[in-house]
XYZ file of C-alpha atoms in Angstrom:
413
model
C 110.639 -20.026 153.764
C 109.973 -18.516 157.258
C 111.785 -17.722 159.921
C 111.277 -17.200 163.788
C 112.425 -13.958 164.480
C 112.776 -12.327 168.215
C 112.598 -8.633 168.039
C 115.583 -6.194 169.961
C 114.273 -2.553 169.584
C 112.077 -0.378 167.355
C 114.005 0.700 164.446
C 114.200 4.978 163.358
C 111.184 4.291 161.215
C 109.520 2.089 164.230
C 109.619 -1.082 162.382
C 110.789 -3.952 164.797
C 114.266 -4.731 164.197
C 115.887 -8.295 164.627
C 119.387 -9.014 164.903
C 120.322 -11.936 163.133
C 123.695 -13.308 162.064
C 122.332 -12.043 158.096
C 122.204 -8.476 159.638
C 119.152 -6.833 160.966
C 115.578 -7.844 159.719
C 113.224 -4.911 159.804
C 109.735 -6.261 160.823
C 107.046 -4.280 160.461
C 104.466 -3.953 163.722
C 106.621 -5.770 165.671
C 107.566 -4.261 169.205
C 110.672 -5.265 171.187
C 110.863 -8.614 173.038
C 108.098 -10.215 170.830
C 108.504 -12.807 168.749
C 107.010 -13.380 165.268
C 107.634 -15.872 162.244
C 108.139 -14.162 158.663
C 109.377 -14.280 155.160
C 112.658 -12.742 155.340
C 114.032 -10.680 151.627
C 116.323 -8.177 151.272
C 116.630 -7.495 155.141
C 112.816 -7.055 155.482
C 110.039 -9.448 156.669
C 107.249 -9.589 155.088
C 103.685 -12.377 155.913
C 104.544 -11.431 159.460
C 102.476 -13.648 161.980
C 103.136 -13.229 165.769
C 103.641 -15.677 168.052
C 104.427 -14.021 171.145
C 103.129 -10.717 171.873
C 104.564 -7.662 175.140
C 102.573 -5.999 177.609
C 103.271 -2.902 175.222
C 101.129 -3.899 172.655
C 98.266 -1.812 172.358
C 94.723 -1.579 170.402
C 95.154 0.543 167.656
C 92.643 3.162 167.604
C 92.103 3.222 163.752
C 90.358 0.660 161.541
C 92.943 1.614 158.620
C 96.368 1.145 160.762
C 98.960 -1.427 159.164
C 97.349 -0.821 155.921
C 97.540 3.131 155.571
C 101.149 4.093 156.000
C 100.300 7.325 157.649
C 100.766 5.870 160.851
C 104.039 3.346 162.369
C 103.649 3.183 166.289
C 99.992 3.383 166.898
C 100.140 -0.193 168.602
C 102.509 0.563 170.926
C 101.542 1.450 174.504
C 101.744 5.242 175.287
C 104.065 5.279 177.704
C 106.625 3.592 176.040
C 105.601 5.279 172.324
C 106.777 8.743 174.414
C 110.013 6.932 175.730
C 110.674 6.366 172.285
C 110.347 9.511 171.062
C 112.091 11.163 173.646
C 115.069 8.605 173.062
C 115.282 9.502 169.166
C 116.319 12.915 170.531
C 118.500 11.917 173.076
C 120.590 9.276 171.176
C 121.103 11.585 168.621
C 122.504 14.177 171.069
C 124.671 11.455 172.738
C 126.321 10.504 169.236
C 127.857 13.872 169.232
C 129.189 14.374 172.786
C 126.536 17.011 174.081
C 125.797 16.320 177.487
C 122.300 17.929 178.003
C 119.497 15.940 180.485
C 116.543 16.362 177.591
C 113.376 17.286 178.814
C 109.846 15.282 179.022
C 107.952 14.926 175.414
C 105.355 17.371 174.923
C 102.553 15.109 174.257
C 100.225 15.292 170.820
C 96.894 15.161 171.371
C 94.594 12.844 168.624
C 92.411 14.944 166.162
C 94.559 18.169 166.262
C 96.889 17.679 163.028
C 95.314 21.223 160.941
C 97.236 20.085 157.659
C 97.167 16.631 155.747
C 97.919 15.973 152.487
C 95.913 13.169 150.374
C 96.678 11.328 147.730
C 93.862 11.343 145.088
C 92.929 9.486 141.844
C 90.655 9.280 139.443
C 89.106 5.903 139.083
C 86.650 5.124 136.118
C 83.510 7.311 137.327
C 84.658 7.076 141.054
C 87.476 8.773 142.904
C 90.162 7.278 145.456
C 90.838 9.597 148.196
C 93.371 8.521 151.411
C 97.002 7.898 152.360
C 98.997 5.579 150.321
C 99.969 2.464 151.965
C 103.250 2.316 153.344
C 105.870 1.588 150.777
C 103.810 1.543 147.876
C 101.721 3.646 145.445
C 98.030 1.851 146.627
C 95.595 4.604 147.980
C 93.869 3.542 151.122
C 90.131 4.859 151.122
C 90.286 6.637 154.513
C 87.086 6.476 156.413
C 88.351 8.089 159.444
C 91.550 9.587 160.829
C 92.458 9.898 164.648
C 95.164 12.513 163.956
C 93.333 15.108 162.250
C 90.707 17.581 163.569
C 87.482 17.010 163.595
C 87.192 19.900 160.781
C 88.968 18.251 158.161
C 87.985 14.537 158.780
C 83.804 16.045 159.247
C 84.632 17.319 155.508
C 86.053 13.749 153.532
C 82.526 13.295 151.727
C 82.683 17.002 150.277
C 86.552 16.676 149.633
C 86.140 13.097 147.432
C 83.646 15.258 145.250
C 86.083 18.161 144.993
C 88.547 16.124 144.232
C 86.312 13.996 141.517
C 85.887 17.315 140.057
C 89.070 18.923 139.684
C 90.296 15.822 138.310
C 91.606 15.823 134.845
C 94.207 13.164 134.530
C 94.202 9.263 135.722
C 97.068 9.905 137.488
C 97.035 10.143 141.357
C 97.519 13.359 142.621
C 97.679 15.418 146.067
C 95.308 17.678 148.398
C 96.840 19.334 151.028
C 93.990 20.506 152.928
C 94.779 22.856 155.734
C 92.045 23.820 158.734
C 92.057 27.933 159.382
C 90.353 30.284 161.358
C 88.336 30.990 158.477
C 87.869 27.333 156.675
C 89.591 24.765 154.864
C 92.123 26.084 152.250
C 92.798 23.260 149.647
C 96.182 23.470 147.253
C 96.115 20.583 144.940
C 99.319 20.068 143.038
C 98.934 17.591 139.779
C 95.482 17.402 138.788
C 95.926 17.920 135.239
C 94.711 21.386 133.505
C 91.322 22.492 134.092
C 89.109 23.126 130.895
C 86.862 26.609 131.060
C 84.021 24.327 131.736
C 85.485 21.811 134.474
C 86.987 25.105 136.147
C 83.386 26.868 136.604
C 82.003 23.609 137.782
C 84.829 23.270 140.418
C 84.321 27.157 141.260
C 80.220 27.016 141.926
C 81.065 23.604 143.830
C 84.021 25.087 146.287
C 81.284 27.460 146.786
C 78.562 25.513 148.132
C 80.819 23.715 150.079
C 81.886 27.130 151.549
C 85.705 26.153 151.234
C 88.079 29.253 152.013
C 90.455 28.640 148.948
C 90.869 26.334 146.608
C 94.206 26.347 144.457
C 95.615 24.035 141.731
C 98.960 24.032 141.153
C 99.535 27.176 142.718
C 96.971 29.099 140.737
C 93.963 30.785 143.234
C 90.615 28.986 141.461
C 88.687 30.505 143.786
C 89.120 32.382 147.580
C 85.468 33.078 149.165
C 87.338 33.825 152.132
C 91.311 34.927 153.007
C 92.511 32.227 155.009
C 93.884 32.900 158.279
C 96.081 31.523 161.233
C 96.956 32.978 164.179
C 100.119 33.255 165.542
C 100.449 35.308 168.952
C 96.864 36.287 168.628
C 97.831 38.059 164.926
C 95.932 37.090 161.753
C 97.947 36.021 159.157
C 96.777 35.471 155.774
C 99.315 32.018 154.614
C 99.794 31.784 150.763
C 98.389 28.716 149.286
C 100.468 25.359 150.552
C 102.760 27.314 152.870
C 104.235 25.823 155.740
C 102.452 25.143 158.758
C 103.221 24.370 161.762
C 101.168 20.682 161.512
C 99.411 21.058 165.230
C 98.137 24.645 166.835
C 98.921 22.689 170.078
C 102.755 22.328 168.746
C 103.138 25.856 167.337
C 102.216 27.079 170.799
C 104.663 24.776 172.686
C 107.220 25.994 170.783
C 107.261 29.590 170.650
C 106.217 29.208 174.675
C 109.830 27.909 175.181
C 111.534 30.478 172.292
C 110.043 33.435 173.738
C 110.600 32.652 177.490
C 114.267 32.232 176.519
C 114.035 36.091 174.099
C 112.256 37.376 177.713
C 114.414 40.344 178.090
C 116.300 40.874 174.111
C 115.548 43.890 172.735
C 116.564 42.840 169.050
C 116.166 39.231 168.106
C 116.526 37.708 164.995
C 114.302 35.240 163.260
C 115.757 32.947 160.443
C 113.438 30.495 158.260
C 110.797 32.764 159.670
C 107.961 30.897 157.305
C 104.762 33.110 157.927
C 105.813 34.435 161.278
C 105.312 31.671 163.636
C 107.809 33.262 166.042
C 108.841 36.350 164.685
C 105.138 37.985 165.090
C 105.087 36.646 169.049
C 108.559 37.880 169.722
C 107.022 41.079 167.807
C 105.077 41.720 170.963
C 108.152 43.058 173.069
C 111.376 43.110 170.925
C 112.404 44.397 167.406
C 112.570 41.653 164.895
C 114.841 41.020 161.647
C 113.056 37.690 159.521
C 114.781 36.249 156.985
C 112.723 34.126 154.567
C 113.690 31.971 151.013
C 110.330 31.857 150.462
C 108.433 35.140 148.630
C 104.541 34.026 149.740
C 105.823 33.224 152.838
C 107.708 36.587 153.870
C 105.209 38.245 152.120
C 102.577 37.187 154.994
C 105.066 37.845 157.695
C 105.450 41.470 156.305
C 101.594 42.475 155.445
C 100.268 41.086 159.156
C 103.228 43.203 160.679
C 102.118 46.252 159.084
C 98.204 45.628 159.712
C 99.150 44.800 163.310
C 100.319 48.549 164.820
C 100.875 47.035 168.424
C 104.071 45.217 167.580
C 107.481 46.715 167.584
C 109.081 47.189 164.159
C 109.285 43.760 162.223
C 112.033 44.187 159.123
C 111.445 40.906 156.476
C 114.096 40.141 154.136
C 113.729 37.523 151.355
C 116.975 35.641 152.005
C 118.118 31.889 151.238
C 119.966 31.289 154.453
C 121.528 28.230 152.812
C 123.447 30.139 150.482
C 123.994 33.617 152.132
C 123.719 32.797 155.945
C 123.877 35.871 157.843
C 127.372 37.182 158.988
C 129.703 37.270 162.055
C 129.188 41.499 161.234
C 125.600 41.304 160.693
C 124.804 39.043 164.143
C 126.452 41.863 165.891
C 123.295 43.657 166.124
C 121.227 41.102 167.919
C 120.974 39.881 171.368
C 119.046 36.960 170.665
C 117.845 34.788 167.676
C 115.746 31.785 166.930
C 116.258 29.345 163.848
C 113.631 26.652 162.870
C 115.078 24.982 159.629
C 114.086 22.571 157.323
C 115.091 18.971 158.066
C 118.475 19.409 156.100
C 119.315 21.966 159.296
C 121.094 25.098 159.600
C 124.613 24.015 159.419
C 126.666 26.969 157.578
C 124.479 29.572 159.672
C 125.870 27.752 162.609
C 128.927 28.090 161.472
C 128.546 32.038 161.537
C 126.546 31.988 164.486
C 129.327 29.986 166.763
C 131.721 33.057 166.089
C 129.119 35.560 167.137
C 128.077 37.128 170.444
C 124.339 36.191 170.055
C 123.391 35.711 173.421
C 120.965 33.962 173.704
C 119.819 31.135 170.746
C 116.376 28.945 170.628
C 117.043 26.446 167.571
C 113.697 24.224 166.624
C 114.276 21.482 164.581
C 112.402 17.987 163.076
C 115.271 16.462 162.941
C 117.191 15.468 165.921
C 120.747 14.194 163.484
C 120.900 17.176 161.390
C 119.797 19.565 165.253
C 122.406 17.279 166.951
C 125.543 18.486 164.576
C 124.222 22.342 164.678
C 124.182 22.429 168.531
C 127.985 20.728 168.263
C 129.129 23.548 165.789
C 127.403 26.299 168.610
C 128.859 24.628 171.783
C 132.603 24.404 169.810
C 132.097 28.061 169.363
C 131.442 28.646 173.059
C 127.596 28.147 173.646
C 125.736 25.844 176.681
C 122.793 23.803 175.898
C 120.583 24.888 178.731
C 117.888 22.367 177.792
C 116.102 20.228 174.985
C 112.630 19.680 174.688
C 111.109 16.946 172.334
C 107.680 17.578 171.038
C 105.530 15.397 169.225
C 103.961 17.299 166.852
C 103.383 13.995 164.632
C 101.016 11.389 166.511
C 101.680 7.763 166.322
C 104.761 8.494 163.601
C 108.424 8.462 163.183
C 109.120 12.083 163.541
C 109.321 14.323 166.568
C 110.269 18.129 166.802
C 112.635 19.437 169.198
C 113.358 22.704 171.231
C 116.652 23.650 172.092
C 118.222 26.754 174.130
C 121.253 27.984 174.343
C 123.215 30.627 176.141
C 127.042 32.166 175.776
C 128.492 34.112 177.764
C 129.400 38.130 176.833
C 133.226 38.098 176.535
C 135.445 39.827 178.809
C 137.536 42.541 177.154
């Protein structure tokens, strides 16, 4: 049976939400204001036909949006998608009492997202290759995509016949395909084991197709050429599926705002340094301590430090800052520091780093709760937010990235 729904706001995941006297009704590519009529189950609506539509509603620029679930917001005007965005960052901030003004979002441009990840499967004598549809297991044959570069979306004919041949089980399986400075590196994870015979045929065709590196499951098949990023203007050879910063345009934006607020630390730290996104910038003019969990990762860092002799001495530690956070004692010897952890955030580091006299502190999160609770542990131990910045590093999605700078004061003895 259907119901007339009228929606109130756009919900964490951008799904329209209702308010009814049920609870909420989550309505998928509906926009505040409008009003729709839908099968309600379960708190969600589903054969969703609108009957009255905003001035916010916009064309979506892809043929595959509201079937491919890589996108949520990409029919919502721009102006109020970045209002949005910016207010994820700020509510969160406002649920736990820090009063910081939060800066503009840095905008996303389309076609600059360097790493996607496909789902693939093996179909009969064909191959699916696209997104899965939102909430389900269904591939979506992608045609085009508006958020990646033009280097990964010009390649989708030659990827569907790497994919067809590294295929060795029915079951779907991923492609993270990442754009470098010297090609496309693709790590597939799941594609079954390769016999001696399927494995040549996927080297000479990785070949042809000039890829940089191909791995399966973490194994090299085949590396023509090293891929490379650059961070700071140093080459960095990334281990197969490590992270990435998804945009260049992003990455850039962010370490802008970490190293204007180093400008002037002679030792800075660097924790969940990945690859050296930051540490290898802040490299440039300051001695830098990285601590990594991950060995491929660190391992990167290290070798472009040492192959780059114009920075200043970069020490790497392989360290899982989860369990053994650096120390009150041990943040005695830096001046400033930068953190950028996973979504699950940094709170136990925090913890150390409130009691410290770290002067300066640039934290990056994607994930304005879990950023929101580490600034409240810092500013308890006697930091100021100087500012927030939201970035959208993730076009027309739920997620945005986040900046934020802090200060404390040296203590008067």
């Amino acid at each position: 049976m259907s119901e007339t729904l009228t929606i109130d706001h756009l919900g964490a995941q951008g799904d329209g939400v209702a308010v009814t006297p049920s609870g909420p009704v989550y309505v998928p590519f509906a926009l505040p204001g409008e009003v729709v009529e839908a099968e309600v189950r379960k708190g969600r609506a589903s054969r969703v036909k609108l009957q009255q539509a905003v001035p916010e509603r916009a064309e979506p620029v892809c043929r595959h949006f509201a079937d491919c679930g890589g996108c949520a917001v990409q029919h919502l005007e721009q102006e109020a998608y970045r209002a949005w965005k910016r207010d994820k960052v700020e509510r969160a901030l406002q649920a736990r009492g820090i009063d910081v003004a939060v800066e503009p979002l840095v905008a996303c441009p389309p076609q600059t997202r360097r790493r996607v990840t496909f789902t693939a499967r093996r179909l009969g004598s064909d191959i699916l290759l696209g997104f899965n549809a939102a909430q389900t297991h269904r591939i979506v044959v992608i045609e085009e995509c508006p958020v990646a570069t033009p280097g990964i979306t010009g390649a989708l004919d030659d990827l569907r016949d790497l994919a067809k041949a590294i295929a060795a089980t029915p079951k779907p399986f991923h492609m993270t395909v990442t754009e470098t400075v010297s090609g496309l590196d693709i790590a597939v994870v799941g594609a079954g084991k390769l016999g001696e015979k399927q494995r040549r045929a996927v080297v000479d065709m990785a070949l042809s197709k000039q890829v940089s590196r191909l791995s399966a499951d973490g194994e090299i098949i085949v590396e023509g050429n090293k891929p490379a990023v650059l961070f700071g203007g140093v080459p960095v050879a990334i281990p197969p599926a490590g992270f990435l910063q998804a945009t260049a345009e992003a990455e850039n934006a962010m370490a802008a705002l970490v190293a204007g607020h180093l400008e002037g630390c002679k030792h800075v730290a660097d924790l969940f340094a990945g690859s050296g996104t930051f540490a290898l910038r802040l490299a440039q003019k300051a001695r830098v301590y990285a601590a990594e969990g991950d060995a491929g990762a660190l391992a990167a860092l290290d070798n472009a430090a040492r192959q780059w002799p114009s920075l200043k001495p970069v020490k790497a530690e392989k360290r899982d800052l989860f369990h053994r956070p650096l120390l009150v004692k041990e943040l005695a010897d830096f001046d400033g520091l930068v953190f950028d952890p996973p979504r699950a955030g940094a709170e136990f580091q925090c913890r150390q780093l409130a009691r410290s006299t770290v002067r300066r502190i640039a934290a990056v999160s994607c994930n304005p709760g879990t950023l929101a609770r580490d600034l409240a542990i810092l500013v308890e131990g006697g930091y100021r937010v100087t500012s927030v910045t939201p970035i959208d590093q993730f076009l027309w999605s739920p997620h945005v990235e986040a900046v934020a700078l802090l200060e404390k004061k040296p203590q008067r003895r």
